[in-house]
């Protein structure tokens, strides 16, 4: 099996399940770090009954040359690099996300409403699968993302050519 080509570097694989409040790091090709946060582990990425819930994450635009825990002020919704993302466990198990600490979420650190566009339905939903009357910025994809599509989103936002 060939390893996937990504711009994100492998840090430290983990089997530990993400928890709300977890702060994680990811490393870019220039060896700087971006940080993210787990907001929920119960996001509904599909309207199909019985599907496993996803991890709702934020990825912030602040960069660092060290993998040290960022200041809480850098982890506010107005500092998002990309729209909120629903993802599976693979970014952690493959080592693309390294959990640094767990900090209980404060109200000011979470968007008041999450919004995701279902491209196949042309409608908007929140992270619980409830339909919304229209878009609420920032709008994410109502889909389950893994390390590769997250890599593409981060690369696009950073102006880095996507990995082949």
Coordinates of N, CA, C and O in Angstrom, one line a residue:
X1 N 0.8 -1.2 0.0 CA 0.0 0.0 0.0 C 0.9 1.2 0.0 O 1.8 1.4 0.8
X2 N 0.6 2.2 -0.9 CA 1.4 3.4 -1.0 C 0.8 4.4 -0.1 O -0.4 4.6 0.0
X3 N 1.7 5.2 0.6 CA 1.3 6.2 1.5 C 0.7 7.4 0.6 O 1.1 7.6 -0.5
X4 N -0.4 8.0 1.1 CA -1.0 9.1 0.4 C 0.0 10.3 0.4 O 0.7 10.5 1.3
X5 N -0.1 11.0 -0.8 CA 0.7 12.2 -0.8 C -0.1 13.4 -0.3 O -1.2 13.6 -0.8
X6 N 0.5 14.1 0.6 CA -0.2 15.2 1.2 C 0.8 16.4 1.4 O 2.0 16.1 1.5
X7 N 0.3 17.6 1.6 CA 1.1 18.7 2.0 C 1.3 18.6 3.6 O 2.4 19.0 4.1
X8 N 0.3 18.1 4.3 CA 0.4 18.0 5.7 C 1.4 16.9 6.1 O 1.4 15.8 5.4
X9 N 2.3 17.1 7.0 CA 3.3 16.2 7.5 C 2.7 15.2 8.5 O 1.8 15.6 9.3
X10 N 3.2 14.0 8.6 CA 2.8 13.1 9.6 C 3.6 13.5 10.9 O 4.8 13.6 10.9
X11 N 2.8 13.6 12.0 CA 3.4 14.0 13.3 C 3.5 12.8 14.2 O 4.5 12.2 14.4
X12 N 2.3 12.4 14.8 CA 2.3 11.3 15.7 C 1.0 10.6 15.7 O 0.0 11.1 16.1
X13 N 0.9 9.4 15.1 CA -0.3 8.7 15.0 C -0.9 8.4 16.4 O -0.1 8.2 17.3
X14 N -2.2 8.4 16.5 CA -2.8 8.1 17.8 C -4.1 7.4 17.6 O -4.9 7.7 16.7
X15 N -4.4 6.4 18.4 CA -5.7 5.7 18.4 C -6.7 6.3 19.4 O -7.9 5.9 19.4
X16 N -6.3 7.3 20.2 CA -7.2 7.9 21.1 C -8.2 8.7 20.4 O -7.9 9.5 19.5
X17 N -9.5 8.5 20.8 CA -10.6 9.2 20.1 C -10.6 10.7 20.5 O -10.4 11.0 21.7
X18 N -10.8 11.6 19.5 CA -10.8 13.0 19.9 C -12.0 13.3 20.8 O -13.0 12.6 20.8
X19 N -11.8 14.3 21.6 CA -12.8 14.8 22.6 C -13.1 16.3 22.4 O -12.2 17.0 22.0
X20 N -14.3 16.7 22.6 CA -14.6 18.1 22.5 C -13.6 18.9 23.4 O -13.3 18.5 24.5
X21 N -13.1 20.0 22.9 CA -12.1 20.8 23.6 C -10.6 20.4 23.2 O -9.7 21.2 23.5
X22 N -10.4 19.3 22.6 CA -9.0 18.9 22.2 C -8.5 20.0 21.2 O -9.1 20.4 20.3
X23 N -7.3 20.4 21.5 CA -6.5 21.3 20.6 C -5.5 20.4 19.9 O -4.8 19.6 20.6
X24 N -5.4 20.5 18.6 CA -4.5 19.7 17.8 C -3.6 20.5 16.9 O -4.0 21.7 16.6
X25 N -2.5 20.0 16.6 CA -1.5 20.6 15.7 C -1.4 19.9 14.4 O -1.6 18.7 14.3
X26 N -1.1 20.6 13.3 CA -0.8 20.0 12.0 C 0.4 20.7 11.4 O 0.6 21.9 11.7
X27 N 1.3 20.0 10.7 CA 2.5 20.6 10.2 C 2.4 20.8 8.7 O 2.1 19.9 7.9
X28 N 2.8 22.0 8.2 CA 2.8 22.4 6.8 C 4.1 22.0 6.2 O 5.1 21.7 6.9
X29 N 4.2 22.1 4.8 CA 5.5 21.7 4.2 C 6.6 22.6 4.6 O 7.8 22.1 4.5
X30 N 6.4 23.8 5.0 CA 7.5 24.7 5.4 C 7.9 24.5 6.8 O 8.7 25.2 7.4
X31 N 7.3 23.4 7.4 CA 7.6 23.0 8.8 C 7.0 23.9 9.9 O 7.2 23.7 11.0
X32 N 6.2 24.9 9.5 CA 5.4 25.6 10.4 C 4.2 24.8 10.8 O 3.8 23.8 10.2
X33 N 3.5 25.2 11.9 CA 2.4 24.5 12.4 C 1.1 25.4 12.3 O 1.1 26.6 12.6
X34 N 0.0 24.7 12.1 CA -1.4 25.3 12.2 C -2.0 24.5 13.4 O -1.6 23.4 13.7
X35 N -3.1 25.1 13.9 CA -3.7 24.5 15.1 C -5.2 24.4 14.8 O -5.8 25.2 14.0
X36 N -5.8 23.4 15.4 CA -7.3 23.2 15.3 C -7.9 22.8 16.6 O -7.1 22.6 17.6
X37 N -9.2 22.7 16.6 CA -9.9 22.4 17.8 C -11.1 21.5 17.5 O -11.7 21.6 16.5
X38 N -11.3 20.5 18.4 CA -12.5 19.6 18.3 C -13.6 20.4 19.0 O -13.5 20.7 20.2
X39 N -14.7 20.6 18.3 CA -15.8 21.3 18.8 C -16.9 20.3 19.3 O -17.6 20.6 20.3
X40 N -17.1 19.2 18.5 CA -18.1 18.2 18.9 C -17.6 16.9 18.3 O -16.9 16.8 17.3
X41 N -18.1 15.8 18.9 CA -17.8 14.5 18.4 C -19.1 13.8 18.0 O -19.2 12.6 17.8
X42 N -20.2 14.6 17.9 CA -21.5 14.1 17.6 C -22.2 14.8 16.3 O -23.4 14.8 16.2
X43 N -21.4 15.2 15.4 CA -21.9 15.9 14.2 C -22.5 14.9 13.3 O -22.0 13.8 13.1
X44 N -23.6 15.2 12.7 CA -24.3 14.4 11.7 C -24.0 14.8 10.3 O -24.5 15.8 9.8
X45 N -23.1 14.0 9.7 CA -22.6 14.4 8.3 C -23.5 13.8 7.2 O -23.3 14.2 6.1
X46 N -24.4 13.0 7.6 CA -25.3 12.4 6.6 C -26.7 12.3 7.2 O -26.9 12.3 8.4
X47 N -27.7 12.4 6.3 CA -29.1 12.3 6.8 C -29.5 10.8 6.9 O -30.7 10.5 7.3
X48 N -28.7 9.9 6.5 CA -29.0 8.5 6.6 C -29.1 8.0 8.1 O -28.2 8.4 8.9
X49 N -30.0 7.2 8.4 CA -30.2 6.7 9.8 C -29.1 5.7 10.1 O -28.6 5.0 9.2
X50 N -28.6 5.8 11.3 CA -27.6 4.8 11.8 C -26.2 5.1 11.5 O -25.3 4.3 11.8
X51 N -25.9 6.2 10.8 CA -24.5 6.5 10.5 C -23.7 7.0 11.7 O -24.3 7.7 12.6
X52 N -22.5 6.6 11.8 CA -21.7 7.1 12.9 C -21.5 8.6 12.9 O -21.3 9.2 11.8
X53 N -21.5 9.2 14.1 CA -21.3 10.7 14.1 C -19.9 11.0 13.7 O -19.0 10.2 13.8
X54 N -19.7 12.3 13.3 CA -18.4 12.8 12.9 C -17.8 13.8 14.0 O -18.6 14.2 14.9
X55 N -16.6 14.1 13.9 CA -15.9 15.1 14.7 C -16.1 16.4 14.0 O -15.7 16.6 12.8
X56 N -16.6 17.4 14.6 CA -16.7 18.8 14.1 C -15.5 19.5 14.6 O -15.2 19.6 15.8
X57 N -14.7 20.0 13.6 CA -13.4 20.7 14.0 C -13.4 22.1 13.4 O -14.0 22.4 12.4
X58 N -12.6 22.9 14.0 CA -12.2 24.2 13.5 C -10.7 24.1 13.2 O -9.9 23.5 14.0
X59 N -10.2 24.8 12.2 CA -8.8 25.0 11.9 C -8.6 26.5 11.8 O -9.3 27.2 11.1
X60 N -7.6 27.0 12.5 CA -7.3 28.4 12.7 C -6.2 28.8 11.8 O -5.3 28.1 11.4
X61 N -6.2 30.1 11.4 CA -5.2 30.6 10.5 C -3.9 31.0 11.1 O -2.9 31.1 10.3
X62 N -3.7 31.1 12.4 CA -2.5 31.5 13.0 C -1.4 30.3 12.8 O -1.8 29.2 12.9
X63 N -0.2 30.7 12.5 CA 0.9 29.8 12.3 C 1.9 30.0 13.4 O 2.1 31.0 13.9
X64 N 2.7 28.9 13.6 CA 3.8 28.9 14.6 C 5.0 28.1 14.1 O 4.8 27.1 13.4
X65 N 6.1 28.5 14.5 CA 7.3 27.7 14.2 C 7.5 26.5 15.2 O 8.4 25.7 15.0
X66 N 6.7 26.6 16.3 CA 6.8 25.5 17.3 C 5.4 24.9 17.5 O 4.4 25.5 17.1
X67 N 5.4 23.7 18.0 CA 4.2 23.0 18.2 C 3.6 23.3 19.6 O 2.7 22.5 20.1
X68 N 4.0 24.3 20.2 CA 3.5 24.7 21.5 C 2.0 25.1 21.4 O 1.5 25.7 20.4
X69 N 1.3 24.9 22.5 CA -0.1 25.2 22.6 C -0.4 26.7 22.3 O 0.3 27.5 22.9
X70 N -1.3 27.0 21.3 CA -1.5 28.4 21.0 C -2.3 29.1 22.1 O -2.9 28.5 23.0
X71 N -2.2 30.4 22.1 CA -2.9 31.2 23.1 C -4.4 31.1 22.8 O -4.8 30.9 21.6
X72 N -5.3 31.1 23.8 CA -6.7 30.9 23.5 C -7.3 32.0 22.6 O -8.2 31.7 21.9
X73 N -6.7 33.2 22.6 CA -7.2 34.3 21.8 C -7.1 33.9 20.3 O -7.8 34.4 19.5
X74 N -6.1 33.0 20.0 CA -5.9 32.6 18.6 C -6.9 31.5 18.2 O -6.9 31.1 17.0
X75 N -7.7 31.0 19.1 CA -8.7 30.0 18.8 C -10.1 30.4 19.0 O -10.9 29.8 19.7
X76 N -10.4 31.6 18.3 CA -11.7 32.1 18.3 C -12.3 31.9 16.9 O -11.6 31.8 15.9
X77 N -13.6 31.8 16.8 CA -14.2 31.6 15.5 C -13.9 32.7 14.4 O -13.8 32.4 13.2
X78 N -13.5 33.9 14.8 CA -13.1 34.9 13.8 C -11.7 34.7 13.3 O -11.2 35.4 12.4
X79 N -11.0 33.7 13.8 CA -9.7 33.3 13.4 C -9.6 32.1 12.5 O -8.6 31.5 12.3
X80 N -10.8 31.6 12.0 CA -10.8 30.4 11.2 C -10.1 30.5 9.9 O -10.3 31.6 9.2
X81 N -9.3 29.5 9.5 CA -8.7 29.5 8.2 C -9.7 29.0 7.1 O -9.7 29.5 6.0
X82 N -10.4 28.0 7.5 CA -11.4 27.4 6.6 C -12.7 27.2 7.4 O -12.8 27.4 8.6
X83 N -13.8 27.0 6.7 CA -15.1 26.8 7.3 C -15.0 25.5 8.2 O -14.2 24.7 8.0
X84 N -15.9 25.4 9.2 CA -15.9 24.2 10.0 C -16.0 23.0 9.2 O -16.6 23.0 8.1
X85 N -15.4 21.9 9.7 CA -15.3 20.6 8.9 C -15.8 19.5 9.8 O -15.5 19.4 11.0
X86 N -16.5 18.6 9.2 CA -16.9 17.3 9.8 C -15.9 16.3 9.3 O -15.7 16.1 8.1
X87 N -15.2 15.6 10.2 CA -14.2 14.6 9.8 C -14.3 13.3 10.6 O -15.0 13.3 11.7
X88 N -13.6 12.3 10.1 CA -13.6 11.1 10.8 C -12.3 11.0 11.7 O -11.7 12.0 12.0
X89 N -12.0 9.8 12.1 CA -10.8 9.6 13.0 C -9.5 9.6 12.3 O -8.4 9.7 12.9
X90 N -9.5 9.4 11.0 CA -8.3 9.2 10.2 C -7.2 10.2 10.4 O -6.0 9.9 10.4
X91 N -7.5 11.5 10.4 CA -6.4 12.5 10.6 C -5.6 12.3 11.8 O -4.4 12.5 11.8
X92 N -6.2 11.7 12.9 CA -5.4 11.4 14.1 C -4.7 10.1 14.0 O -3.6 10.0 14.3
X93 N -5.5 9.1 13.5 CA -4.9 7.7 13.5 C -3.7 7.7 12.5 O -2.8 6.9 12.6
X94 N -3.8 8.5 11.4 CA -2.7 8.5 10.5 C -1.6 9.5 10.9 O -0.5 9.5 10.3
X95 N -1.8 10.3 11.9 CA -0.8 11.1 12.5 C -0.7 12.5 11.9 O 0.2 13.3 12.2
X96 N -1.7 12.9 11.1 CA -1.7 14.3 10.5 C -2.1 15.3 11.5 O -1.7 16.5 11.4
X97 N -2.9 14.9 12.5 CA -3.3 15.8 13.6 C -2.7 15.2 14.9 O -2.8 14.0 15.2
X98 N -2.0 16.0 15.7 CA -1.5 15.6 17.0 C -2.2 16.4 18.1 O -2.1 17.6 18.1
X99 N -2.8 15.7 18.9 CA -3.5 16.3 20.1 C -2.5 16.9 21.0 O -1.6 16.1 21.5
X100 N -2.7 18.1 21.4 CA -1.7 18.8 22.4 C -2.3 18.9 23.8 O -1.6 18.7 24.7
X101 N -3.6 19.2 23.9 CA -4.2 19.4 25.2 C -5.7 19.4 25.0 O -6.2 19.5 23.9
X102 N -6.4 19.3 26.1 CA -7.8 19.5 26.1 C -8.2 20.7 27.0 O -7.8 20.7 28.2
X103 N -8.8 21.7 26.4 CA -9.3 22.9 27.1 C -10.8 23.0 26.9 O -11.3 23.0 25.8
X104 N -11.5 23.0 28.1 CA -13.0 23.1 27.9 C -13.4 24.2 27.0 O -12.8 25.3 27.1
X105 N -14.3 24.0 26.2 CA -14.8 25.0 25.3 C -15.6 26.1 26.0 O -16.4 25.8 26.8
X106 N -15.3 27.3 25.7 CA -16.0 28.5 26.2 C -17.0 29.0 25.1 O -16.7 28.8 23.9
X107 N -18.1 29.6 25.5 CA -19.1 30.0 24.5 C -18.5 30.9 23.4 O -18.8 30.8 22.3
X108 N -17.6 31.8 23.8 CA -17.0 32.7 22.8 C -16.1 32.0 21.8 O -15.7 32.6 20.8
X109 N -15.7 30.7 22.1 CA -14.8 30.0 21.2 C -15.6 29.1 20.2 O -15.0 28.4 19.4
X110 N -16.9 29.2 20.2 CA -17.7 28.4 19.3 C -18.7 29.2 18.6 O -19.3 30.1 19.2
X111 N -18.9 29.0 17.3 CA -19.8 29.7 16.5 C -21.2 29.5 17.1 O -21.6 28.4 17.5
X112 N -22.1 30.6 17.1 CA -23.4 30.4 17.6 C -24.3 29.4 16.8 O -25.2 28.8 17.2
X113 N -24.0 29.3 15.4 CA -24.7 28.4 14.6 C -23.7 27.9 13.5 O -22.9 28.6 13.0
X114 N -23.7 26.6 13.3 CA -22.9 26.0 12.3 C -23.8 25.7 11.1 O -25.0 25.4 11.2
X115 N -23.2 25.9 9.9 CA -24.0 25.7 8.7 C -23.2 24.9 7.6 O -22.0 25.3 7.4
X116 N -23.9 24.0 7.0 CA -23.2 23.1 6.0 C -24.1 23.0 4.8 O -25.3 22.7 5.0
X117 N -23.6 23.1 3.6 CA -24.3 23.0 2.4 C -24.3 21.6 1.9 O -23.2 21.0 1.7
X118 N -25.4 21.0 1.7 CA -25.5 19.7 1.0 C -25.6 19.9 -0.5 O -26.6 20.3 -1.0
X119 N -24.5 19.7 -1.2 CA -24.4 20.0 -2.6 C -25.5 19.1 -3.4 O -26.1 19.6 -4.3
X120 N -25.7 17.9 -2.9 CA -26.6 17.0 -3.7 C -28.0 17.4 -3.5 O -28.9 17.2 -4.3
X121 N -28.3 18.0 -2.3 CA -29.7 18.5 -2.1 C -29.9 19.9 -2.3 O -31.1 20.4 -2.4
X122 N -28.8 20.7 -2.4 CA -29.0 22.2 -2.5 C -29.6 22.8 -1.4 O -30.2 23.9 -1.5
X123 N -29.4 22.2 -0.2 CA -30.0 22.8 1.1 C -29.0 22.9 2.1 O -27.9 22.3 2.1
X124 N -29.3 23.7 3.2 CA -28.4 23.9 4.3 C -28.8 23.2 5.5 O -30.0 23.1 5.8
X125 N -27.8 22.7 6.3 CA -28.1 21.9 7.5 C -27.2 22.4 8.6 O -26.0 22.8 8.3
X126 N -27.6 22.2 9.8 CA -26.6 22.4 10.9 C -25.9 21.1 11.2 O -26.1 20.1 10.6
X127 N -25.1 21.1 12.3 CA -24.3 19.9 12.6 C -25.1 18.7 13.2 O -24.6 17.6 13.4
X128 N -26.4 19.0 13.4 CA -27.3 18.0 14.0 C -28.2 17.4 12.9 O -29.1 16.6 13.2
X129 N -28.0 17.8 11.6 CA -28.8 17.4 10.5 C -30.1 18.1 10.4 O -31.0 17.7 9.6
X130 N -30.3 19.2 11.1 CA -31.5 20.0 11.0 C -31.4 20.9 9.8 O -30.4 21.6 9.7
X131 N -32.4 21.0 9.0 CA -32.4 21.9 7.9 C -32.5 23.3 8.3 O -33.2 23.7 9.3
X132 N -31.7 24.2 7.7 CA -31.7 25.6 8.0 C -32.4 26.4 6.8 O -32.4 25.9 5.6
X133 N -33.0 27.5 7.1 CA -33.8 28.2 6.0 C -32.8 28.8 4.9 O -33.3 29.1 3.8
X134 N -31.6 29.0 5.2 CA -30.6 29.6 4.3 C -29.2 29.5 4.9 O -29.0 29.0 6.0
X135 N -28.3 30.1 4.1 CA -26.9 30.0 4.6 C -26.6 30.9 5.8 O -27.2 32.0 6.0
X136 N -25.7 30.4 6.7 CA -25.2 31.2 7.8 C -23.7 31.0 7.7 O -23.2 29.9 7.8
X137 N -23.0 32.1 7.5 CA -21.6 32.1 7.3 C -20.9 31.8 8.6 O -21.3 32.2 9.7
X138 N -19.7 31.1 8.5 CA -19.1 30.5 7.3 C -19.8 29.1 7.0 O -20.2 28.4 7.9
X139 N -20.0 28.9 5.7 CA -20.7 27.6 5.3 C -19.7 26.6 4.9 O -18.8 26.8 4.1
X140 N -19.8 25.4 5.6 CA -18.9 24.3 5.2 C -19.7 23.3 4.3 O -20.8 23.5 3.9
X141 N -19.0 22.2 4.0 CA -19.6 21.1 3.2 C -20.3 20.1 4.1 O -19.8 19.7 5.1
X142 N -21.6 19.8 3.8 CA -22.3 18.8 4.5 C -21.8 17.4 4.0 O -22.5 16.7 3.3
X143 N -20.6 17.0 4.5 CA -20.0 15.8 4.0 C -19.0 15.4 5.1 O -18.5 16.2 5.9
X144 N -18.6 14.1 5.0 CA -17.5 13.6 5.9 C -16.2 13.8 5.2 O -16.0 13.3 4.1
X145 N -15.3 14.5 5.8 CA -13.9 14.8 5.2 C -12.9 13.9 6.0 O -13.1 13.6 7.1
X146 N -11.9 13.6 5.3 CA -10.7 12.9 5.9 C -9.5 13.7 5.6 O -9.5 14.8 5.1
X147 N -8.3 13.1 6.0 CA -7.1 13.8 5.9 C -6.8 14.4 4.6 O -6.2 15.5 4.4
X148 N -7.1 13.7 3.5 CA -6.8 14.1 2.2 C -7.6 15.4 1.7 O -7.1 16.3 1.2
X149 N -8.9 15.4 2.0 CA -9.7 16.5 1.6 C -9.5 17.7 2.5 O -9.5 18.9 2.1
X150 N -9.1 17.4 3.8 CA -8.7 18.5 4.7 C -7.4 19.1 4.2 O -7.2 20.3 4.2
X151 N -6.5 18.3 3.8 CA -5.2 18.7 3.2 C -5.5 19.7 2.0 O -4.8 20.7 1.9
X152 N -6.4 19.3 1.2 CA -6.7 20.1 0.0 C -7.3 21.5 0.5 O -6.9 22.5 -0.1
X153 N -8.2 21.5 1.4 CA -8.8 22.7 1.9 C -7.8 23.6 2.5 O -7.8 24.8 2.3
X154 N -6.9 23.1 3.4 CA -5.8 23.9 4.0 C -4.9 24.4 2.9 O -4.5 25.6 3.0
X155 N -4.5 23.5 2.0 CA -3.6 24.0 0.9 C -4.2 25.1 0.1 O -3.5 26.1 -0.1
X156 N -5.4 25.0 -0.2 CA -6.1 26.1 -1.0 C -6.1 27.4 -0.2 O -5.8 28.5 -0.7
X157 N -6.5 27.3 1.1 CA -6.5 28.5 1.9 C -5.2 29.1 2.2 O -5.1 30.4 2.3
X158 N -4.1 28.3 2.2 CA -2.7 28.8 2.4 C -2.1 29.2 1.1 O -0.9 29.7 1.1
X159 N -2.7 29.0 0.0 CA -2.1 29.3 -1.3 C -1.0 28.3 -1.7 O 0.0 28.7 -2.4
X160 N -1.0 27.1 -1.2 CA -0.1 26.1 -1.5 C -0.7 25.2 -2.6 O -1.8 24.8 -2.5
X161 N 0.1 24.8 -3.6 CA -0.3 23.9 -4.6 C -0.8 22.6 -3.9 O -0.1 22.1 -3.1
X162 N -1.9 22.0 -4.4 CA -2.4 20.8 -3.8 C -1.4 19.6 -4.1 O -0.8 19.6 -5.2
X163 N -1.4 18.7 -3.2 CA -0.6 17.5 -3.4 C -1.2 16.7 -4.5 O -2.4 16.7 -4.6
X164 N -0.4 16.0 -5.4 CA -0.9 15.2 -6.5 C -1.8 14.1 -6.0 O -1.6 13.6 -4.9

